[in-house]
Short mmCIF file of C-alpha atoms in Angstrom, two decimals:
data_model
loop_
_atom_site.label_atom_id
_atom_site.label_comp_id
_atom_site.label_asym_id
_atom_site.label_seq_id
_atom_site.Cartn_x
_atom_site.Cartn_y
_atom_site.Cartn_z
CA MET A 1 102.79 -4.44 163.72
CA LYS A 2 103.24 -2.40 161.08
CA LYS A 3 107.14 -2.16 160.03
CA ILE A 4 107.93 -2.15 155.95
CA PHE A 5 111.44 -1.25 155.57
CA VAL A 6 114.35 -2.90 155.38
CA VAL A 7 117.20 -0.62 156.72
CA SER A 8 119.33 -1.03 154.06
CA PHE A 9 117.03 -0.22 151.66
CA PHE A 10 115.74 2.83 153.58
CA ALA A 11 119.17 4.00 153.41
CA LEU A 12 120.00 3.61 149.99
CA LEU A 13 116.41 5.85 148.77
CA PHE A 14 116.86 8.57 151.59
CA THR A 15 116.69 12.16 150.67
CA ALA A 16 118.65 14.26 152.62
CA CYS A 17 116.73 15.76 156.29
CA GLU A 18 116.19 19.12 156.91
CA LYS A 19 117.40 21.43 159.92
CA ASP A 20 115.65 19.98 163.46
CA GLU A 21 113.24 22.58 164.46
CA VAL A 22 113.22 25.25 166.92
CA ILE A 23 110.31 24.71 168.93
CA ASP A 24 109.97 26.12 173.20
CA PRO A 25 110.56 22.79 175.36
CA LYS A 26 106.83 24.50 176.82
CA ALA A 27 105.01 23.31 173.96
CA TYR A 28 105.41 19.67 175.76
CA SER A 29 105.13 21.04 178.72
CA CYS A 30 101.92 18.20 180.19
CA ASN A 31 100.73 16.58 183.64
CA PHE A 32 97.66 13.89 183.77
CA ASP A 33 95.02 15.15 186.23
CA PHE A 34 94.64 12.96 188.67
CA VAL A 35 96.96 12.66 191.77
CA ASP A 36 100.58 10.59 190.53
CA ASN A 37 102.47 8.61 192.87
CA SER A 38 104.29 6.68 190.54
CA ALA A 39 107.55 7.55 192.93
CA SER A 40 105.74 5.64 196.38
CA HIS A 41 105.42 2.59 194.31
CA PRO A 42 107.10 -0.53 195.83
CA LYS A 43 108.96 -1.37 192.59
CA ALA A 44 109.74 2.24 191.51
CA GLN A 45 113.34 2.41 191.41
CA GLN A 46 114.07 -0.61 189.68
CA TYR A 47 111.24 -0.01 187.04
CA GLN A 48 113.02 3.18 186.31
CA ALA A 49 116.59 1.31 186.59
CA LYS A 50 114.83 -0.45 183.51
CA LEU A 51 114.20 2.03 181.64
CA ASP A 52 116.99 4.47 182.37
CA GLU A 53 119.04 0.81 181.05
CA ILE A 54 116.64 1.19 178.09
CA VAL A 55 118.39 4.55 176.81
CA LYS A 56 121.59 3.46 177.59
CA LYS A 57 121.38 1.14 175.04
CA GLY A 58 120.35 3.32 172.09
CA THR A 59 117.11 4.20 173.19
CA VAL A 60 116.14 7.85 172.57
CA GLY A 61 113.19 7.84 174.84
CA ILE A 62 110.60 5.40 176.35
CA MET A 63 107.59 6.52 178.09
CA MET A 64 106.43 3.29 180.18
CA SER A 65 102.76 2.10 182.27
CA VAL A 66 102.35 -0.22 184.67
CA TYR A 67 99.69 -1.74 185.73
CA HIS A 68 98.83 -4.85 188.88
CA PRO A 69 95.06 -4.32 189.88
CA ASN A 70 96.55 -4.48 193.75
CA SER A 71 99.24 -2.33 193.62
CA ILE A 72 99.49 1.55 193.08
CA GLN A 73 99.54 1.65 189.29
CA TRP A 74 103.52 3.07 188.24
CA LEU A 75 104.39 5.94 185.30
CA GLY A 76 107.81 6.83 184.16
CA ALA A 77 109.51 7.55 181.09
CA SER A 78 113.97 7.91 180.75
CA GLY A 79 115.57 10.05 177.43
CA LYS A 80 114.81 12.21 175.61
CA ALA A 81 111.42 13.37 173.74
CA ASP A 82 113.29 16.38 171.67
CA ILE A 83 117.01 15.43 171.32
CA SER A 84 117.42 19.52 169.29
CA ASN A 85 115.76 21.07 171.61
CA ASN A 86 117.04 18.82 174.98
CA VAL A 87 113.23 18.43 175.99
CA PRO A 88 113.34 15.25 178.68
CA MET A 89 110.55 12.77 178.26
CA GLN A 90 107.85 12.49 180.04
CA PRO A 91 105.39 9.52 180.95
CA CYS A 92 102.02 12.84 180.10
CA MET A 93 103.79 12.96 176.86
CA ILE A 94 101.61 12.44 173.74
CA SER A 95 103.38 9.80 170.66
CA ARG A 96 102.63 7.90 167.53
CA MET A 97 101.37 4.80 168.59
CA GLY A 98 101.44 3.21 165.00
CA SER A 99 98.79 -0.20 164.71
CA THR A 100 97.94 -0.27 168.01
CA ILE A 101 95.10 1.04 166.82
CA LYS A 102 93.79 -2.37 165.54
CA MET A 103 93.00 -3.11 168.58
CA PHE A 104 90.50 -0.57 169.00
CA THR A 105 89.71 -0.59 165.56
CA ALA A 106 87.87 -4.08 166.33
CA THR A 107 86.80 -2.87 169.68
CA VAL A 108 84.56 -0.57 167.16
CA THR A 109 83.92 -2.86 164.90
CA MET A 110 82.56 -4.79 167.97
CA MET A 111 79.68 -2.57 169.19
CA LEU A 112 78.50 -1.88 165.64
CA TYR A 113 77.99 -5.70 166.12
CA ASP A 114 76.73 -5.61 169.56
CA GLU A 115 74.20 -2.72 168.02
CA ASN A 116 72.53 -4.62 164.39
CA LYS A 117 74.50 -2.79 162.39
CA ILE A 118 76.79 -5.21 160.71
CA ASN A 119 76.71 -9.08 160.36
CA LEU A 120 80.46 -10.59 161.41
CA ASP A 121 80.45 -13.00 159.20
CA GLU A 122 78.36 -11.65 156.63
CA LYS A 123 81.09 -10.48 153.57
CA ILE A 124 82.52 -7.48 153.72
CA ALA A 125 81.67 -6.92 150.06
CA HIS A 126 77.85 -7.08 151.41
CA TYR A 127 78.54 -3.49 152.94
CA LEU A 128 81.64 -2.23 150.18
CA LYS A 129 80.68 -1.85 146.70
CA GLY A 130 83.69 0.01 146.02
CA SER A 131 85.44 -0.43 142.50
CA TYR A 132 87.87 -0.64 145.12
CA ILE A 133 86.55 -4.26 145.99
CA GLY A 134 86.91 -5.81 142.49
CA LYS A 135 90.39 -5.08 142.25
CA ILE A 136 91.57 -6.57 145.79
CA GLN A 137 91.72 -10.46 145.59
CA ASN A 138 89.47 -11.97 148.19
CA ALA A 139 88.05 -8.72 149.35
CA GLU A 140 84.63 -9.87 147.62
CA THR A 141 84.85 -13.32 149.59
CA ALA A 142 86.35 -12.24 152.86
CA THR A 143 83.85 -11.75 156.36
CA ILE A 144 84.47 -8.94 158.16
CA ARG A 145 84.97 -11.17 160.83
CA GLN A 146 88.38 -12.48 158.45
CA LEU A 147 89.47 -9.50 158.34
CA LEU A 148 89.23 -8.66 161.91
CA GLN A 149 91.14 -11.83 162.52
CA HIS A 150 93.23 -11.89 159.61
CA SER A 151 92.97 -15.23 158.28
CA SER A 152 91.43 -12.98 154.64
CA GLY A 153 93.80 -13.85 152.87
CA ILE A 154 93.87 -9.99 150.82
CA TYR A 155 97.23 -9.56 150.67
CA ASN A 156 100.00 -6.44 152.97
CA TYR A 157 100.09 -3.36 150.00
CA ILE A 158 103.26 -1.97 152.97
CA GLN A 159 104.60 -5.34 150.83
CA ASN A 160 104.53 -4.10 147.77
CA PRO A 161 108.35 -2.32 146.69
CA LYS A 162 106.50 -0.65 144.31
CA PHE A 163 104.85 1.22 147.92
CA GLN A 164 107.81 0.96 149.47
CA THR A 165 109.80 3.00 146.93
CA ALA A 166 106.59 5.39 146.15
CA SER A 167 106.65 6.08 150.31
CA MET A 168 110.09 6.65 150.63
CA ASN A 169 110.90 9.00 148.14
CA ASN A 170 108.35 11.65 149.42
CA LEU A 171 108.54 9.96 152.66
CA LYS A 172 106.41 13.17 153.56
CA LYS A 173 103.53 12.54 151.27
CA GLU A 174 99.88 12.61 153.22
CA TRP A 175 98.52 8.51 152.24
CA HIS A 176 94.51 8.30 152.02
CA ALA A 177 92.79 4.74 151.86
CA GLU A 178 92.50 4.00 148.22
CA ASP A 179 95.75 5.56 147.68
CA LEU A 180 97.81 2.70 150.02
CA MET A 181 94.55 -0.10 148.63
CA SER A 182 95.90 1.10 145.61
CA TYR A 183 98.84 -1.18 146.10
CA ALA A 184 97.23 -4.42 147.00
CA TYR A 185 95.14 -4.61 143.38
CA ASN A 186 95.85 -7.12 141.53
CA GLN A 187 98.41 -8.63 144.02
CA ASP A 188 97.80 -12.71 145.25
CA ALA A 189 96.00 -13.30 147.14
CA TYR A 190 98.26 -15.65 149.89
CA PHE A 191 95.70 -18.19 151.06
CA ALA A 192 92.48 -19.17 150.78
CA SER A 193 89.17 -16.79 153.15
CA GLY A 194 89.05 -18.56 156.53
CA THR A 195 92.16 -21.04 155.87
CA ASP A 196 94.88 -19.63 157.67
CA VAL A 197 96.31 -15.84 158.66
CA ARG A 198 98.88 -13.75 158.12
CA TYR A 199 98.83 -10.16 159.13
CA SER A 200 97.42 -7.25 156.43
CA ASN A 201 96.99 -3.67 157.16
CA THR A 202 94.60 -3.71 154.67
CA ASN A 203 92.16 -5.43 156.56
CA TYR A 204 92.53 -2.84 158.38
CA ILE A 205 92.61 -0.62 155.90
CA LEU A 206 88.62 -2.19 154.33
CA LEU A 207 86.98 -2.47 157.97
CA GLY A 208 87.96 1.81 158.35
CA ILE A 209 85.44 2.69 155.75
CA LEU A 210 82.82 0.04 156.53
CA ILE A 211 83.44 2.19 160.54
CA GLU A 212 82.66 5.55 159.11
CA GLN A 213 80.04 4.51 155.85
CA ILE A 214 78.29 2.32 158.84
CA GLU A 215 78.56 5.93 161.09
CA GLY A 216 78.82 8.64 158.72
CA LYS A 217 81.24 10.07 160.29
CA PRO A 218 85.20 9.94 159.60
CA LEU A 219 86.96 7.67 161.63
CA HIS A 220 88.81 10.61 163.66
CA GLU A 221 84.53 11.37 165.42
CA VAL A 222 84.33 7.48 165.71
CA PHE A 223 87.37 7.50 167.40
CA GLU A 224 86.40 10.28 170.23
CA GLN A 225 82.67 9.27 170.57
CA ARG A 226 83.03 5.52 171.47
CA ILE A 227 86.91 4.92 173.04
CA PHE A 228 88.74 8.30 173.55
CA LYS A 229 85.62 10.22 175.61
CA ALA A 230 84.00 7.43 176.19
CA PHE A 231 86.68 5.77 178.76
CA GLY A 232 88.51 9.07 179.67
CA MET A 233 91.30 8.73 177.38
CA THR A 234 92.39 12.25 177.45
CA LYS A 235 95.80 12.59 175.97
CA SER A 236 94.65 10.91 172.53
CA LEU A 237 92.98 11.54 169.45
CA PHE A 238 92.90 9.37 166.21
CA ALA A 239 96.24 10.92 163.67
CA SER A 240 93.80 12.60 160.22
CA LYS A 241 92.40 15.77 163.10
CA ASN A 242 95.89 16.91 163.62
CA PRO A 243 98.00 14.00 161.88
CA VAL A 244 101.32 16.12 163.93
CA PRO A 245 100.54 18.05 166.82
CA HIS A 246 103.10 20.38 167.98
CA ASN A 247 103.50 18.76 171.44
CA ILE A 248 103.87 15.40 169.69
CA VAL A 249 107.69 13.30 171.35
CA ARG A 250 110.36 14.22 167.82
CA GLY A 251 110.09 10.72 166.21
CA TYR A 252 114.42 8.81 164.95
CA ILE A 253 115.30 6.55 163.19
CA ASP A 254 119.24 4.63 163.20
CA LEU A 255 119.44 5.20 159.36
CA TYR A 256 123.04 3.63 158.67
CA SER A 257 122.10 1.06 162.35
CA ASN A 258 125.38 3.03 164.03
CA PHE A 259 123.68 4.56 166.49
CA LYS A 260 124.49 7.73 163.88
CA ILE A 261 120.61 8.20 164.06
CA THR A 262 117.47 11.05 161.95
CA GLU A 263 114.63 12.47 163.03
CA SER A 264 111.64 11.27 161.39
CA THR A 265 109.00 12.80 163.12
CA TYR A 266 107.01 13.98 159.42
CA PHE A 267 107.92 10.44 158.05
CA SER A 268 104.78 8.25 158.63
CA GLY A 269 102.13 9.59 156.15
CA TRP A 270 100.00 6.54 155.94
CA ASP A 271 99.81 6.62 159.68
CA TYR A 272 97.64 9.57 159.58
CA TYR A 273 93.88 8.69 157.50
CA THR A 274 93.40 5.23 158.08
CA ALA A 275 92.34 2.37 160.56
CA ASP A 276 95.21 1.26 159.99
CA GLY A 277 97.16 3.43 162.51
CA GLY A 278 96.93 6.41 163.09
CA LEU A 279 96.27 5.87 167.11
CA ILE A 280 98.49 9.28 168.84
CA SER A 281 97.91 8.28 172.67
CA ASN A 282 100.52 7.65 175.50
CA PRO A 283 101.00 4.25 177.81
CA TYR A 284 99.07 5.75 180.37
CA ASP A 285 95.65 5.79 178.43
CA MET A 286 96.22 2.62 176.34
CA SER A 287 97.06 0.66 179.66
CA LEU A 288 93.47 2.72 181.03
CA PHE A 289 91.61 0.69 177.66
CA PHE A 290 93.13 -2.37 177.96
CA GLN A 291 92.20 -3.37 181.95
CA LYS A 292 88.50 -1.82 181.29
CA LEU A 293 87.71 -3.91 177.65
CA MET A 294 89.63 -7.54 179.16
CA ASN A 295 87.66 -6.16 182.93
CA GLY A 296 84.91 -6.75 179.97
CA GLU A 297 83.64 -2.40 180.39
CA VAL A 298 84.00 -1.42 176.64
CA VAL A 299 82.55 -4.80 174.88
CA ASN A 300 80.20 -6.91 176.61
CA PRO A 301 81.89 -11.25 177.95
CA LYS A 302 80.52 -12.46 175.31
CA LEU A 303 81.76 -9.96 173.08
CA LEU A 304 85.24 -9.91 174.50
CA ALA A 305 85.16 -14.03 174.22
CA GLU A 306 85.02 -13.40 170.24
CA MET A 307 87.34 -11.06 170.47
CA LEU A 308 90.03 -13.72 172.41
CA THR A 309 88.47 -16.60 169.58
CA TRP A 310 92.02 -17.77 167.51
CA LYS A 311 93.31 -19.32 164.75
CA THR A 312 97.44 -20.47 164.94
CA PRO A 313 99.19 -19.49 162.16
CA HIS A 314 100.87 -22.72 159.64
CA GLU A 315 103.84 -21.14 160.10
CA GLN A 316 106.01 -19.44 163.20
CA ASP A 317 108.63 -16.42 163.34
CA PRO A 318 111.17 -18.29 164.33
CA ASP A 319 113.07 -15.30 165.51
CA PHE A 320 109.99 -14.42 168.00
CA PHE A 321 107.50 -16.00 170.56
CA PRO A 322 104.98 -18.58 169.17
CA ILE A 323 101.55 -16.15 168.49
CA GLU A 324 97.71 -16.84 167.61
CA TYR A 325 95.28 -13.85 166.13
CA GLY A 326 92.06 -13.00 167.81
CA LEU A 327 90.19 -10.24 167.17
CA GLY A 328 92.09 -7.17 167.00
CA ILE A 329 93.91 -8.79 169.83
CA PHE A 330 97.25 -11.43 169.62
CA LYS A 331 98.35 -13.67 172.07
CA MET A 332 101.58 -14.60 172.68
CA LYS A 333 103.25 -16.72 174.54
CA THR A 334 106.44 -16.82 176.84
CA PRO A 335 107.97 -18.36 179.09
CA LYS A 336 107.12 -17.25 182.45
CA GLY A 337 103.17 -17.87 180.66
CA ASP A 338 100.64 -16.00 178.18
CA VAL A 339 99.57 -12.90 177.72
CA TYR A 340 97.25 -10.56 175.65
CA TYR A 341 98.92 -7.96 172.87
CA HIS A 342 99.33 -5.73 170.03
CA SER A 343 102.50 -3.68 168.98
CA GLY A 344 102.60 -0.68 166.77
CA ASP A 345 105.04 0.69 164.78
CA ALA A 346 105.62 3.96 161.89
CA ILE A 347 108.95 5.68 160.99
CA GLY A 348 110.49 6.64 164.91
CA TYR A 349 108.05 5.60 166.76
CA TYR A 350 107.12 2.06 168.33
CA ALA A 351 104.57 0.64 170.99
CA ASN A 352 103.57 -2.81 172.57
CA MET A 353 101.09 -3.09 175.17
CA ILE A 354 101.19 -6.21 177.04
CA TYR A 355 97.98 -7.71 179.27
CA ILE A 356 99.60 -10.97 181.10
CA THR A 357 96.74 -12.99 181.65
CA SER A 358 97.77 -14.89 184.77
CA SER A 359 97.56 -10.95 187.19
CA LYS A 360 95.20 -9.20 185.52
CA SER A 361 98.61 -6.65 184.40
CA VAL A 362 98.42 -4.63 181.90
CA ILE A 363 102.16 -2.95 181.02
CA VAL A 364 102.44 -0.28 177.96
CA TYR A 365 105.75 0.77 176.57
CA ALA A 366 106.41 3.45 173.84
CA VAL A 367 109.27 4.66 172.05
CA ASN A 368 110.60 7.35 169.64
CA SER A 369 113.50 5.51 167.77
CA ASN A 370 113.55 2.31 166.23
CA TYR A 371 115.28 -0.02 163.47
CA GLY A 372 118.21 -0.46 162.86
CA LYS A 373 120.51 -0.56 165.99
CA LEU A 374 117.47 0.59 168.09
CA ASP A 375 114.82 -2.73 167.87
CA GLU A 376 117.48 -5.04 169.57
CA TRP A 377 116.36 -3.39 172.10
CA VAL A 378 112.96 -2.48 171.29
CA SER A 379 110.45 -4.35 169.77
CA THR A 380 111.69 -7.68 169.42
CA LYS A 381 111.66 -10.84 171.56
CA LYS A 382 114.84 -10.18 173.62
CA ALA A 383 113.16 -6.84 174.16
CA ILE A 384 110.18 -8.07 174.68
CA GLU A 385 111.50 -10.62 177.93
CA ASN A 386 113.55 -8.25 178.88
CA ILE A 387 110.42 -6.11 179.63
CA LEU A 388 108.74 -8.86 180.52
CA GLU A 389 110.82 -9.99 183.15
CA THR A 390 111.46 -6.81 185.42
CA VAL A 391 107.32 -6.64 185.61
CA TRP A 392 105.75 -10.00 185.63
#
């Protein structure tokens, strides 16, 4: 949930691409540290056929995990991880997961709350004294809880046309927190804090700064210690530790909405250092985390209940499911029932993690291609319905 570019505008400012890298396919070699019994899953053929169908529609590559509490976990993949070097996608590979990191950022914030290091209902300005607070409307009044729930009203820097132009004019630039926040300076707030909900990446940049300040460590160390190592996410890292790992699957975009794709692996520099993006992982690790979170194994049930306290926006997107906002988690109302979820994208990457409340099942999928005509089978209401219909 971080998409910023209208592709036709993107195309106008796009700079010439460099030649594809020559990468030894062995660099992508990976495996799980457990016995993968996916082939014996009773719906293995059905799930694999769905991934193959999505690739046939134009998606470059896809990985997916399907977990049901009373069945074997299924892990699968289809398509290519790297077109130029002819590397097939495998479910153990790593990809960029974009804004799904917000669920992890919210979880770490709840941990700090549980340890009495912060108060969720205290203003963020009580903890952060940087000059940026006075330059961002509502930053002096919004509480930590309101930042977590996107009810702060703070302007979303990504929506600033000046940021879009600057980022597209230098697609490989690596952005840091204050670079990004500067595009929220002196912008009108959407509403008075606490009166509505509206998605804003700026909220989570501020939360990332808070986490670093309270912990006295860079974000990549905090996430590694509190989340990845603690919950067995062996393939996961925060991008600032290694912004473009040698074995990350290549990213691709449908630049001109004609299925003629362009590689974009190095074009996500605002997703490296801040807590509104930056997760590199795979569907298995993310499914593992979501399972444990919903089972009360990550934060205690009382805190989880706070995360699952919902606010409904005054306006809904008519082209998507009705949604409600929790703390780092969304609730989506589908024809089959409610699901909790968080999605995320970067230039050339999209991921979605979904928890089906009725069955306690978890679906996570990640693709290495988006924008243009590709989104129809990746991130739209139609795309999500297509996947839910198969695995519900």
